[in-house]
Amino acid sequence: MRFVGLFVSGCLSACCICCVSALVLHLNSKYRHFSTTLWETSSVVCVTGGTGVLGAEICRQLRSEGSFRTFATFRDTKRVIDSGSAIAWLPLNVEQSMQRHLWDRAREGGLHGPGRASPWRTAAIFDDRRWGFFARKTKRAVLVNGIAVAPTGRSSAAFQCALAVNSLLPMLLSARLLAAADEFASMSTTLEEVVIVNISSGDGELAFLDSDVARWVQSTDSLHRLQTDMASWLLPTTQQAHRETAVGATPAYSLSKAVLNRFTQLLSEQRHALPVAVRVVSVCPGNFLSPLTTDEERLQRFDSVRTVHEAASDVVSAIQNDQNRYISGGFFRYGRAIRF
């Protein structure tokens, strides 16, 4: 009987050891999976214009990858409700009061000035720890400047609106992101890269602009001058009689995108002053049907119409920097660097 008892005890002990070993292996596997998940979600992105046709698709593709914590801005509350809860949504006011504030800051050259906190929640998320944009494990921070307006006509209001929303607002948001990244990098060793993707357009090519305006865009040599000259010289110039600032039905949109491309170049030139790697690119997603497409453009298209999925894939590819081809300061169309 004693032998049988010892045998049973030995079997039970062996079973316990096997169960404990299996449990340890299972926990190790879970821990590795959890660690991998943390590693994969160590990238965070903010997409402005997230409820637009292109912005929504960019968010969808980033969300489907599962490797990004995604913030996005909205103007249409209904579209936010329809998009699900996997994205942190933030309101972004682009009304006249915001535009006037941007122009006031531009006249002072203060969009990139230190210590000038933004009054908008969208910019505040970068340096407000309550939002968790920069978390303990953040390795890569991304900003996609995708919000855009395309007012028709050549009125002063059209140029003021397009330049404020399409050019000055990306300058402000980029400045706040870089300032917050600089502060975070001083407290953490995890942050490795900051990526800013400015969604531009082929309509912003210099060949489509008035020659004096095109020369100004090319010759502007600093971010401070880009801001101040926009208010003191560029905006009054657009209202000169008989001056065709840009060709097409949406000259204000074209001009704002050319300025955005120059901003990309200038910001890229000063990126080495930060303690982390910074990459700034402009991406033209090509021709796809959207609410910004005018009737004239629908009838007269020089390129084939792309799907929104293809256009968004170009932006996501620029974020991921596939094959290291999206070099900082460049303007890219269909994955290839071109001159603007």
Coordinates of C-alpha atoms in Angstrom, one line a residue:
M1 CA 0.0 0.0 0.0
R2 CA 2.8 2.3 0.9
F3 CA 4.4 1.7 -2.6
V4 CA 1.0 2.5 -4.3
G5 CA 0.7 5.7 -2.2
L6 CA 4.2 6.8 -3.2
F7 CA 3.5 6.0 -6.8
V8 CA 0.3 8.0 -6.8
S9 CA 2.0 10.9 -5.1
G10 CA 4.8 10.8 -7.7
C11 CA 2.3 10.8 -10.5
L12 CA 0.4 13.7 -8.9
S13 CA 3.7 15.7 -8.4
A14 CA 4.7 15.0 -12.0
C15 CA 1.3 16.2 -13.2
C16 CA 1.6 19.3 -11.1
I17 CA 5.1 20.0 -12.5
C18 CA 3.8 19.6 -16.1
C19 CA 0.8 21.8 -15.4
V20 CA 3.0 24.5 -13.9
S21 CA 5.4 24.3 -16.8
A22 CA 2.6 24.5 -19.3
L23 CA 1.2 27.5 -17.4
V24 CA 4.6 29.2 -17.4
L25 CA 5.0 28.6 -21.1
H26 CA 1.5 30.0 -21.7
L27 CA 2.2 33.1 -19.6
N28 CA 5.5 33.6 -21.4
S29 CA 3.7 33.4 -24.7
K30 CA 1.1 35.8 -23.5
Y31 CA 3.8 38.2 -22.3
R32 CA 5.6 38.0 -25.6
H33 CA 2.4 38.7 -27.4
F34 CA 1.6 41.6 -25.1
S35 CA 5.1 43.0 -25.5
T36 CA 4.8 42.7 -29.3
T37 CA 1.5 44.5 -29.2
L38 CA 3.1 47.3 -27.2
W39 CA 5.9 47.5 -29.7
E40 CA 3.5 47.5 -32.7
T41 CA 1.3 50.2 -31.2
S42 CA 4.2 52.5 -30.2
S43 CA 3.3 54.7 -33.1
V44 CA 0.7 57.5 -32.7
V45 CA -0.8 59.6 -35.5
C46 CA -3.1 62.7 -35.8
V47 CA -5.0 63.1 -39.0
T48 CA -6.6 66.4 -39.6
G49 CA -9.7 66.3 -41.8
G50 CA -10.4 62.8 -40.6
T51 CA -14.1 62.8 -41.7
G52 CA -13.3 63.9 -45.2
V53 CA -13.3 61.3 -48.1
L54 CA -9.5 60.9 -48.1
G55 CA -9.0 61.5 -44.3
A56 CA -11.5 58.8 -43.4
E57 CA -9.8 56.3 -45.7
I58 CA -6.4 57.1 -44.2
C59 CA -7.8 56.5 -40.7
R60 CA -9.4 53.2 -41.8
Q61 CA -6.1 51.9 -43.3
L62 CA -4.1 52.9 -40.3
R63 CA -6.7 51.3 -38.0
S64 CA -6.8 48.1 -40.0
E65 CA -3.0 47.8 -39.6
G66 CA -3.4 47.8 -35.8
S67 CA 0.0 49.4 -35.3
F68 CA -1.2 53.0 -34.7
R69 CA -3.0 54.9 -32.0
T70 CA -5.0 57.3 -34.0
F71 CA -6.4 60.7 -33.3
A72 CA -8.4 62.6 -35.9
T73 CA -10.2 65.9 -36.3
F74 CA -13.8 66.4 -37.4
R75 CA -16.2 69.1 -38.5
D76 CA -19.2 66.8 -39.2
T77 CA -20.4 65.0 -36.0
K78 CA -22.5 62.5 -37.9
R79 CA -19.5 61.2 -39.7
V80 CA -17.7 60.6 -36.4
I81 CA -20.7 58.6 -35.1
D82 CA -20.7 56.5 -38.3
S83 CA -16.9 55.8 -38.2
G84 CA -16.9 53.8 -35.0
S85 CA -15.0 54.2 -31.7
A86 CA -11.5 53.0 -32.6
I87 CA -10.3 56.6 -33.1
A88 CA -10.0 59.4 -30.7
W89 CA -12.0 62.3 -32.3
L90 CA -11.3 66.0 -31.7
P91 CA -13.3 69.0 -33.0
L92 CA -11.4 71.4 -35.2
N93 CA -13.0 74.8 -35.8
V94 CA -12.0 76.3 -39.2
E95 CA -14.5 79.2 -39.0
Q96 CA -13.6 82.9 -39.5
S97 CA -12.6 83.5 -35.9
M98 CA -9.9 80.8 -36.1
Q99 CA -8.7 82.1 -39.5
R100 CA -8.4 85.7 -38.1
H101 CA -6.3 84.4 -35.2
L102 CA -4.0 82.5 -37.6
W103 CA -3.5 85.6 -39.7
D104 CA -2.7 87.7 -36.6
R105 CA -0.1 85.1 -35.5
A106 CA 1.3 85.0 -39.0
R107 CA 1.8 88.8 -39.1
E108 CA 3.9 88.5 -36.0
G109 CA 5.8 85.5 -37.3
G110 CA 4.5 83.7 -34.2
L111 CA 3.3 80.4 -35.6
H112 CA 6.7 78.9 -34.8
G113 CA 7.5 81.0 -31.9
P114 CA 8.4 79.3 -28.6
G115 CA 6.1 79.3 -25.7
R116 CA 3.0 80.2 -27.7
A117 CA 0.4 77.6 -26.7
S118 CA -2.4 77.0 -29.2
P119 CA -6.0 77.8 -28.1
W120 CA -7.3 74.8 -30.1
R121 CA -7.6 71.4 -28.6
T122 CA -6.2 69.7 -31.7
A123 CA -2.9 71.4 -31.2
A124 CA -3.1 71.1 -27.4
I125 CA -3.2 67.3 -27.5
F126 CA 0.5 67.1 -28.5
D127 CA 1.7 68.8 -25.2
D128 CA -1.3 68.0 -22.9
R129 CA -0.5 64.8 -21.1
R130 CA -4.1 64.1 -20.4
W131 CA -4.7 63.2 -24.0
G132 CA -1.9 60.7 -24.0
F133 CA -0.6 61.5 -27.5
F134 CA 2.9 61.0 -26.2
A135 CA 2.8 57.9 -24.0
R136 CA 5.6 56.1 -22.2
K137 CA 6.2 53.7 -25.1
T138 CA 5.8 56.2 -28.0
K139 CA 8.5 55.6 -30.6
R140 CA 7.1 57.4 -33.6
A141 CA 4.8 60.4 -33.7
V142 CA 3.0 61.3 -36.9
L143 CA 1.0 64.3 -38.1
V144 CA -1.0 64.2 -41.3
N145 CA -2.1 67.7 -42.4
G146 CA -5.1 66.7 -44.5
I147 CA -7.7 69.3 -43.8
A148 CA -8.3 71.5 -46.8
V149 CA -10.8 73.9 -48.4
A150 CA -11.1 74.9 -52.0
P151 CA -13.1 78.1 -52.3
T152 CA -13.9 79.2 -55.9
G153 CA -13.3 82.7 -57.3
R154 CA -10.6 85.3 -56.7
S155 CA -12.1 87.3 -53.8
S156 CA -10.1 88.4 -50.8
A157 CA -12.2 86.1 -48.6
A158 CA -11.4 83.1 -50.8
F159 CA -7.6 83.7 -50.5
Q160 CA -7.7 84.5 -46.8
C161 CA -9.7 81.3 -46.1
A162 CA -7.6 78.9 -48.3
L163 CA -4.2 80.2 -47.1
A164 CA -5.3 80.1 -43.5
V165 CA -6.7 76.6 -43.5
N166 CA -4.4 75.0 -46.0
S167 CA -1.1 76.7 -45.2
L168 CA -1.1 78.5 -41.8
L169 CA -2.9 75.8 -39.9
P170 CA -0.5 73.1 -40.9
M171 CA 2.4 75.4 -39.9
L172 CA 0.8 75.9 -36.4
L173 CA 0.1 72.2 -35.8
S174 CA 3.5 71.1 -37.0
A175 CA 5.1 73.6 -34.7
R176 CA 3.1 72.4 -31.7
L177 CA 4.0 68.8 -32.5
L178 CA 7.7 69.5 -32.8
A179 CA 7.7 71.5 -29.6
A180 CA 5.9 68.7 -27.7
A181 CA 8.2 66.1 -29.2
D182 CA 11.3 68.1 -28.1
E183 CA 9.9 68.2 -24.6
F184 CA 9.0 64.5 -24.5
A185 CA 12.4 63.5 -25.9
S186 CA 14.1 65.3 -23.1
M187 CA 12.2 63.1 -20.6
S188 CA 12.2 59.8 -22.5
T189 CA 14.6 57.7 -24.6
T190 CA 11.8 55.9 -26.5
L191 CA 11.0 58.6 -29.1
E192 CA 12.9 57.9 -32.3
E193 CA 11.1 59.7 -35.1
V194 CA 8.6 62.5 -35.9
V195 CA 6.9 62.3 -39.3
I196 CA 4.9 65.2 -40.8
V197 CA 3.0 64.4 -44.0
N198 CA 1.5 67.5 -45.8
I199 CA -1.2 66.4 -48.2
S200 CA -0.7 68.7 -51.2
S201 CA -1.8 68.8 -54.8
G202 CA -0.6 69.0 -58.3
D203 CA -2.6 72.2 -58.6
G204 CA 0.1 73.8 -56.4
E205 CA 2.9 73.4 -59.0
L206 CA 4.8 76.6 -59.6
A207 CA 4.1 76.5 -63.3
F208 CA 0.4 77.3 -62.5
L209 CA 1.2 80.5 -60.6
D210 CA 1.8 84.1 -61.5
S211 CA 5.5 84.5 -62.2
D212 CA 6.0 87.1 -59.4
V213 CA 4.2 84.8 -56.9
A214 CA 6.2 81.8 -58.0
R215 CA 9.5 83.6 -57.5
W216 CA 8.4 84.7 -54.0
V217 CA 7.5 81.1 -53.1
Q218 CA 10.9 79.9 -54.4
S219 CA 13.0 82.7 -52.8
T220 CA 11.5 82.7 -49.3
D221 CA 14.3 81.5 -47.2
S222 CA 12.9 81.1 -43.6
L223 CA 9.7 80.0 -41.9
H224 CA 9.5 83.5 -40.2
R225 CA 9.6 85.2 -43.5
L226 CA 7.1 82.8 -45.1
Q227 CA 4.6 83.7 -42.4
T228 CA 5.1 87.5 -42.3
D229 CA 5.3 87.9 -46.1
M230 CA 2.1 85.9 -46.6
A231 CA 0.3 88.6 -44.6
S232 CA 2.2 91.7 -45.7
W233 CA 2.9 90.9 -49.4
L234 CA 1.2 87.8 -50.7
L235 CA -2.4 88.4 -49.6
P236 CA -2.5 92.0 -50.9
T237 CA -0.9 90.8 -54.2
T238 CA -3.7 88.4 -54.8
Q239 CA -6.2 91.3 -54.9
Q240 CA -4.3 93.4 -57.5
A241 CA -6.4 94.2 -60.5
H242 CA -5.8 92.1 -63.7
R243 CA -3.4 89.8 -61.8
E244 CA -4.1 86.1 -62.3
T245 CA -2.5 84.7 -59.2
A246 CA -3.0 81.1 -60.3
V247 CA -4.8 79.4 -63.2
G248 CA -7.9 77.3 -62.8
A249 CA -11.2 77.5 -61.0
T250 CA -9.7 77.4 -57.6
P251 CA -6.7 79.8 -57.6
A252 CA -6.7 80.2 -53.8
Y253 CA -6.4 76.5 -53.3
S254 CA -3.5 76.2 -55.8
L255 CA -1.6 79.1 -54.2
S256 CA -2.1 77.6 -50.7
K257 CA -0.7 74.2 -51.8
A258 CA 2.3 75.8 -53.3
V259 CA 3.0 77.6 -50.0
L260 CA 2.5 74.3 -48.2
N261 CA 5.1 72.7 -50.4
R262 CA 7.6 75.5 -49.7
F263 CA 6.8 75.1 -46.0
T264 CA 7.7 71.4 -46.3
Q265 CA 11.1 72.3 -47.7
L266 CA 11.9 75.0 -45.1
L267 CA 10.8 72.9 -42.1
S268 CA 12.9 70.0 -43.4
E269 CA 15.9 72.2 -43.5
Q270 CA 15.7 73.1 -39.8
R271 CA 14.8 69.6 -38.6
H272 CA 18.3 68.8 -37.5
A273 CA 17.9 71.2 -34.5
L274 CA 15.8 68.7 -32.7
P275 CA 17.1 65.7 -30.7
V276 CA 15.1 63.2 -32.6
A277 CA 14.9 62.3 -36.3
V278 CA 12.3 64.4 -38.2
R279 CA 10.9 63.7 -41.6
V280 CA 8.7 66.2 -43.4
V281 CA 7.2 65.4 -46.9
S282 CA 4.5 66.6 -49.2
V283 CA 2.3 64.0 -50.9
C284 CA 0.0 64.6 -53.9
P285 CA -2.6 61.8 -53.7
G286 CA -3.6 62.3 -57.3
N287 CA -7.0 62.8 -58.9
F288 CA -9.9 61.2 -57.1
L289 CA -13.5 62.3 -56.8
S290 CA -14.2 64.3 -53.6
P291 CA -16.3 67.2 -52.5
L292 CA -13.4 69.5 -53.4
T293 CA -13.6 68.4 -57.1
T294 CA -15.1 71.2 -59.2
D295 CA -17.4 70.6 -62.1
E296 CA -14.7 71.9 -64.5
E297 CA -12.2 69.3 -63.1
R298 CA -14.8 66.5 -63.4
L299 CA -15.0 67.3 -67.1
Q300 CA -11.4 68.0 -67.8
R301 CA -9.0 65.5 -66.3
F302 CA -5.5 65.0 -67.5
D303 CA -4.8 62.0 -65.3
S304 CA -6.9 58.9 -64.7
V305 CA -9.2 59.0 -61.8
R306 CA -7.9 57.0 -58.8
T307 CA -9.8 55.3 -56.1
V308 CA -9.8 56.8 -52.7
H309 CA -8.2 53.6 -51.4
E310 CA -5.2 54.1 -53.8
A311 CA -4.9 57.8 -52.9
A312 CA -4.9 57.0 -49.2
S313 CA -2.4 54.2 -49.7
D314 CA 0.1 56.7 -51.0
V315 CA -0.2 58.7 -47.8
V316 CA 0.1 55.6 -45.6
S317 CA 3.1 54.5 -47.6
A318 CA 4.8 57.9 -47.0
I319 CA 4.2 57.5 -43.3
Q320 CA 5.8 54.0 -43.3
N321 CA 8.5 55.3 -45.7
D322 CA 8.4 52.2 -47.9
Q323 CA 11.8 51.3 -49.3
N324 CA 13.2 54.6 -47.8
R325 CA 12.0 56.5 -50.8
Y326 CA 10.2 59.3 -49.1
I327 CA 13.1 61.7 -48.4
S328 CA 12.5 64.6 -46.1
G329 CA 11.7 67.9 -47.9
G330 CA 10.4 66.1 -51.0
F331 CA 7.2 66.4 -53.0
F332 CA 5.9 63.0 -54.0
R333 CA 3.2 61.9 -56.5
Y334 CA 2.3 58.2 -57.0
G335 CA 5.3 57.3 -54.8
R336 CA 7.8 59.2 -57.0
A337 CA 9.6 62.4 -56.1
I338 CA 8.8 65.3 -58.5
R339 CA 9.5 69.0 -58.6
F340 CA 6.6 71.2 -57.6

